[in-house]
CSV table of C-alpha atoms and ligand atoms in Angstrom, one decimal:
chain,number,residue,atom,x,y,z
A,11,MET,CA,104.4,132.0,93.6
A,12,GLU,CA,104.9,129.4,90.8
A,13,ALA,CA,105.8,125.7,91.1
A,14,GLN,CA,106.2,122.6,89.0
A,15,GLY,CA,103.8,119.8,89.8
A,16,LEU,CA,100.9,122.2,90.6
A,17,VAL,CA,98.1,123.4,88.4
A,18,ARG,CA,97.4,127.1,88.9
A,19,LEU,CA,93.7,127.8,88.9
A,20,SER,CA,93.8,131.5,89.9
A,21,SER,CA,96.1,134.0,91.6
A,22,ARG,CA,95.4,132.2,95.0
A,23,VAL,CA,94.3,128.7,94.1
A,24,TRP,CA,96.5,125.7,93.0
A,25,LEU,CA,95.7,122.0,92.4
A,26,ARG,CA,98.0,119.1,93.3
A,27,GLU,CA,97.2,116.0,91.3
A,28,VAL,CA,98.8,112.6,91.9
A,29,GLU,CA,98.3,109.2,90.1
A,30,LEU,CA,97.8,106.2,92.4
A,31,ASP,CA,97.7,102.6,91.2
A,32,SER,CA,94.2,102.6,89.8
A,33,TYR,CA,93.0,106.2,89.9
A,34,GLY,CA,94.1,109.8,90.4
A,35,VAL,CA,93.7,112.0,93.5
A,36,ARG,CA,93.6,115.7,93.7
A,37,GLY,CA,94.1,118.2,96.5
A,38,ALA,CA,94.0,122.0,96.5
A,39,VAL,CA,95.8,125.0,98.0
A,40,VAL,CA,94.0,128.2,98.8
A,41,ALA,CA,96.4,131.0,99.7
A,42,GLY,CA,95.4,134.2,101.5
A,43,SER,CA,97.6,137.0,102.9
A,44,GLU,CA,97.5,135.5,106.4
A,45,ALA,CA,97.5,131.8,105.9
A,46,ALA,CA,97.2,129.1,103.3
A,47,ALA,CA,94.8,126.1,103.4
A,48,VAL,CA,95.8,122.8,101.9
A,49,PHE,CA,92.6,120.8,101.2
A,50,ASP,CA,93.8,117.2,101.6
A,51,SER,CA,97.4,116.1,102.0
A,52,LEU,CA,97.0,113.1,99.6
A,53,SER,CA,98.6,109.7,100.1
A,54,HIS,CA,102.3,110.2,100.9
A,55,PRO,CA,104.4,113.0,102.4
A,56,ARG,CA,106.3,113.3,99.1
A,57,ASP,CA,103.0,114.3,97.4
A,58,MET,CA,103.2,117.5,99.5
A,59,ALA,CA,106.9,118.4,98.8
A,60,VAL,CA,105.9,120.8,96.0
A,61,VAL,CA,103.2,122.3,98.1
A,62,ALA,CA,105.7,122.8,101.0
A,63,ARG,CA,108.0,124.6,98.6
A,64,LEU,CA,105.2,126.8,97.4
A,65,LEU,CA,104.1,127.7,100.9
A,66,ALA,CA,107.5,128.0,102.6
A,67,GLY,CA,107.4,130.5,105.4
A,68,ARG,CA,103.6,130.8,105.4
A,69,ARG,CA,101.1,129.7,108.1
A,70,VAL,CA,99.6,126.5,106.8
A,71,ILE,CA,96.2,124.8,107.7
A,72,VAL,CA,95.7,121.3,106.4
A,73,VAL,CA,92.0,120.4,105.9
A,74,TYR,CA,90.9,116.8,105.5
A,75,SER,CA,87.9,116.3,103.2
A,76,HIS,CA,87.5,113.0,105.1
A,77,ALA,CA,89.9,110.5,106.7
A,78,ASP,CA,90.3,108.0,103.8
A,79,TRP,CA,93.9,107.1,103.3
A,80,ASP,CA,94.5,108.8,99.9
A,81,HIS,CA,93.4,112.1,101.4
A,82,VAL,CA,95.3,112.2,104.8
A,83,TRP,CA,98.6,110.2,104.6
A,84,GLY,CA,100.7,113.1,103.2
A,85,THR,CA,100.5,115.5,106.2
A,86,ALA,CA,104.0,114.8,107.4
A,87,GLY,CA,105.2,116.6,104.2
A,88,LEU,CA,103.9,119.9,105.7
A,89,PRO,CA,105.6,120.1,109.1
A,90,GLY,CA,104.1,122.6,111.6
A,91,ALA,CA,100.7,122.7,109.8
A,92,ARG,CA,97.5,122.9,111.9
A,93,VAL,CA,95.0,120.2,110.9
A,94,VAL,CA,91.3,120.8,110.7
A,95,ALA,CA,88.6,118.1,110.0
A,96,HIS,CA,85.1,117.0,110.8
A,97,GLU,CA,84.8,115.6,114.4
A,98,ALA,CA,83.9,112.2,112.9
A,99,ALA,CA,87.2,112.2,111.1
A,100,ALA,CA,89.0,112.6,114.4
A,101,ARG,CA,87.3,109.5,115.7
A,102,ARG,CA,88.5,107.5,112.6
A,103,PHE,CA,92.1,108.2,113.6
A,104,ALA,CA,91.5,106.0,116.6
A,105,ALA,CA,89.8,103.3,114.5
A,106,ASP,CA,90.0,102.5,110.8
A,107,VAL,CA,92.8,105.0,109.8
A,108,PRO,CA,95.6,103.2,111.7
A,109,ARG,CA,94.2,99.8,110.7
A,110,THR,CA,94.3,100.7,107.0
A,111,LEU,CA,97.9,101.9,107.3
A,112,ALA,CA,99.0,98.8,109.1
A,113,ARG,CA,97.3,96.5,106.5
A,114,THR,CA,98.7,98.5,103.5
A,115,ARG,CA,102.2,98.5,105.0
A,116,ALA,CA,102.0,94.7,105.5
A,117,ALA,CA,100.9,94.3,101.9
A,118,GLU,CA,103.4,96.7,100.3
A,119,PRO,CA,106.6,96.6,102.5
A,120,GLY,CA,108.7,99.8,102.2
A,121,ARG,CA,106.3,101.8,100.1
A,122,TRP,CA,104.5,103.7,103.0
A,123,GLU,CA,107.3,103.9,105.6
A,124,GLY,CA,107.4,107.8,105.5
A,125,VAL,CA,103.7,108.1,106.3
A,126,VAL,CA,102.9,109.6,109.8
A,127,LEU,CA,99.3,109.6,110.8
A,128,THR,CA,98.3,113.1,111.8
A,129,PRO,CA,94.9,113.5,113.5
A,130,PRO,CA,93.1,116.8,113.4
A,131,ASP,CA,94.1,119.6,115.9
A,132,GLU,CA,90.7,121.2,115.5
A,133,THR,CA,87.3,119.7,114.6
A,134,PHE,CA,83.8,121.0,113.8
A,135,ARG,CA,80.3,119.5,113.5
A,136,GLU,CA,78.3,121.5,110.9
A,137,ARG,CA,80.3,124.5,109.6
A,138,LEU,CA,83.7,126.2,110.0
A,139,ARG,CA,84.8,129.4,108.3
A,140,LEU,CA,88.6,129.9,107.8
A,141,ASP,CA,89.6,133.5,107.1
A,142,LEU,CA,92.9,133.2,105.2
A,143,GLY,CA,93.3,136.9,104.6
A,144,GLY,CA,91.4,138.3,101.6
A,145,VAL,CA,90.0,134.9,100.8
A,146,THR,CA,87.8,132.5,102.8
A,147,LEU,CA,87.4,128.8,103.0
A,148,GLU,CA,84.0,127.8,104.3
A,149,LEU,CA,83.8,124.2,105.4
A,150,SER,CA,80.5,122.3,105.6
A,151,HIS,CA,79.7,118.8,106.7
A,152,LEU,CA,78.4,116.7,103.7
A,153,PRO,CA,78.0,113.1,104.9
A,154,GLY,CA,77.4,110.4,102.3
A,155,HIS,CA,80.6,109.0,100.8
A,156,THR,CA,81.7,108.6,104.4
A,157,PRO,CA,80.1,110.0,107.6
A,158,ASP,CA,83.0,112.5,108.0
A,159,SER,CA,83.0,113.9,104.5
A,160,ILE,CA,83.0,117.7,104.1
A,161,VAL,CA,83.2,120.2,101.3
A,162,GLY,CA,85.1,123.6,101.1
A,163,PHE,CA,83.6,126.6,99.4
A,164,VAL,CA,85.7,129.6,98.4
A,165,PRO,CA,83.1,132.4,97.9
A,166,GLU,CA,85.6,134.9,96.4
A,167,GLU,CA,86.4,132.3,93.7
A,168,GLY,CA,83.0,130.7,93.2
A,169,LEU,CA,84.9,127.5,93.9
A,170,LEU,CA,83.6,124.3,95.5
A,171,LEU,CA,86.2,121.8,96.7
A,172,ALA,CA,84.0,118.7,96.7
A,173,GLY,CA,86.3,116.0,98.0
A,174,ASP,CA,84.7,112.7,97.3
A,175,THR,CA,81.1,114.0,97.5
A,176,VAL,CA,81.2,114.6,93.7
A,177,GLU,CA,82.9,112.1,91.3
A,178,THR,CA,82.7,111.3,87.6
A,179,PRO,CA,81.9,108.7,86.3
A,180,LEU,CA,80.5,107.7,89.7
A,181,PRO,CA,81.0,108.2,93.4
A,182,CYS,CA,81.7,105.6,96.0
A,183,LEU,CA,79.0,104.7,98.6
A,184,ALA,CA,80.0,103.7,102.1
A,185,GLU,CA,78.1,101.0,103.9
A,186,ASP,CA,77.2,103.5,106.6
A,187,GLY,CA,77.0,106.7,104.6
A,188,PRO,CA,73.5,108.4,104.5
A,189,LEU,CA,72.3,108.5,100.9
A,190,GLU,CA,69.3,110.8,101.4
A,191,ALA,CA,71.4,113.4,103.3
A,192,TRP,CA,74.0,113.2,100.5
A,193,ILE,CA,71.5,113.9,97.8
A,194,ALA,CA,69.8,116.7,99.7
A,195,ALA,CA,73.1,118.5,100.3
A,196,LEU,CA,74.3,118.1,96.7
A,197,GLU,CA,70.9,119.5,95.5
A,198,ARG,CA,71.5,122.6,97.6
A,199,TRP,CA,75.0,123.1,96.1
A,200,GLU,CA,73.7,122.4,92.6
A,201,GLY,CA,71.1,125.2,93.1
A,202,ASP,CA,73.6,127.6,94.6
A,203,ALA,CA,74.2,130.3,92.0
A,204,ARG,CA,77.5,131.3,93.6
A,205,VAL,CA,79.1,128.0,92.6
A,206,ARG,CA,80.9,128.4,89.2
A,207,ARG,CA,83.7,125.8,89.5
A,208,VAL,CA,83.6,122.4,91.1
A,209,VAL,CA,86.9,120.6,92.0
A,210,PRO,CA,86.4,117.0,93.1
A,211,ALA,CA,89.2,114.8,94.6
A,212,HIS,CA,88.8,112.2,91.8
A,213,GLY,CA,87.7,112.5,88.2
A,214,PRO,CA,87.4,115.6,86.0
A,215,CYS,CA,86.8,119.1,87.3
A,216,GLY,CA,83.9,121.1,85.9
A,217,GLY,CA,81.0,123.4,86.8
A,218,PRO,CA,77.7,122.7,88.6
A,219,GLU,CA,76.9,120.1,85.9
A,220,ILE,CA,79.2,117.6,87.5
A,221,ILE,CA,77.2,117.9,90.7
A,222,GLY,CA,74.2,117.1,88.6
A,223,GLN,CA,75.9,114.0,87.2
A,224,THR,CA,76.7,112.6,90.6
A,225,LEU,CA,73.1,113.5,91.7
A,226,GLY,CA,71.6,111.6,88.8
A,227,TYR,CA,73.7,108.5,89.7
A,228,LEU,CA,72.8,108.7,93.5
A,229,ARG,CA,69.1,109.2,92.8
A,230,ALA,CA,69.0,106.2,90.4
A,231,LEU,CA,70.7,104.1,93.1
A,232,ARG,CA,68.2,105.3,95.7
A,233,ASP,CA,65.2,104.6,93.4
A,234,GLY,CA,66.5,101.2,92.3
A,235,CYS,CA,66.7,102.3,88.6
A,236,PRO,CA,69.7,101.6,86.3
A,237,PRO,CA,72.0,104.7,86.4
A,238,LEU,CA,73.3,106.3,83.2
A,239,LEU,CA,77.0,105.4,82.8
A,240,PRO,CA,79.6,105.5,80.1
A,241,GLU,CA,79.9,102.2,78.3
A,242,ALA,CA,83.5,101.5,79.2
A,243,LEU,CA,84.3,101.8,82.9
A,244,THR,CA,87.8,101.1,84.3
A,245,ASP,CA,88.2,98.0,86.4
A,246,PHE,CA,88.2,100.3,89.5
A,247,TYR,CA,85.0,102.0,88.7
A,248,ALA,CA,83.3,98.8,87.5
A,249,ALA,CA,84.1,97.2,90.9
A,250,THR,CA,82.9,100.4,92.7
A,251,HIS,CA,79.7,100.4,90.8
A,252,ARG,CA,79.0,96.7,91.7
A,253,ASP,CA,79.6,97.5,95.4
A,254,ASN,CA,77.4,100.6,95.2
A,255,LEU,CA,74.5,98.5,93.6
A,256,ARG,CA,74.8,96.0,96.4
A,257,ILE,CA,74.9,98.6,99.2
A,258,ALA,CA,71.9,100.5,97.7
A,259,ALA,CA,69.9,97.3,97.1
A,260,ALA,CA,70.4,96.3,100.7
A,261,ARG,CA,68.9,99.6,101.9
A,262,ARG,CA,65.8,99.4,99.8
A,263,ALA,CA,62.9,97.5,101.2
A,264,ASP,CA,61.2,96.4,98.0
A,265,GLY,CA,64.1,96.4,95.6
A,266,GLN,CA,61.9,97.8,92.8
A,267,CYS,CA,62.6,100.8,90.6
A,268,SER,CA,60.2,103.4,92.1
A,269,GLY,CA,60.7,105.8,89.1
A,270,ARG,CA,60.9,108.8,91.4
B,15,LIG,ZN1,89.1,109.4,97.8
């Protein structure tokens, strides 16, 4: 199986990368002998056209890393796929997901007409193991970026699909995402010797060291200390950083750097 528009990572893993207006987004395909999992359908059904060609005739399971628009709007490009996500993601399909689509369609008429919101068919709370035939995708809840965020681990490949839980130069905090639980979960993955390759949805891929970079940033925010950052941030990341500082400051009682 070969295809243009996909980056081949191994004999059974491909990456799909798409540029949006101010940042890029990345999904992944993990193909076994029985089924193929598509980790995020990205922002438009056309983002999935190359994936649909790659997986023609195969059983397809779409997994949502979380229900933010740039990860779930492309599912109509994979007709017949079963959709799996965290149970909190399913609730978002009755709340902010349709609101975001309506707002975006109003702001950019014509651009998003092909998008069909596709809620999950199956949900889980802590963990779900998908046996794809010779290769496994182990899903685990990792709240923080959003309450419904998950990661996918492929033990046969030493591959962690991190969604938006790991991001360089910096991740995006949600107003209602738990920061301590996010840090604790990433610390477990950073210390997991099985993880050799980390693929986030935004920013560069790498090894466990990119988990460490996100951890350093999150700990600094938690402790009220200035995070280490590259000198030149894009407008998008500069704005995200300002929002993160505001959210983190509102959560700390004393507002002082505790130096932890
Ligand atoms: Zn995202």
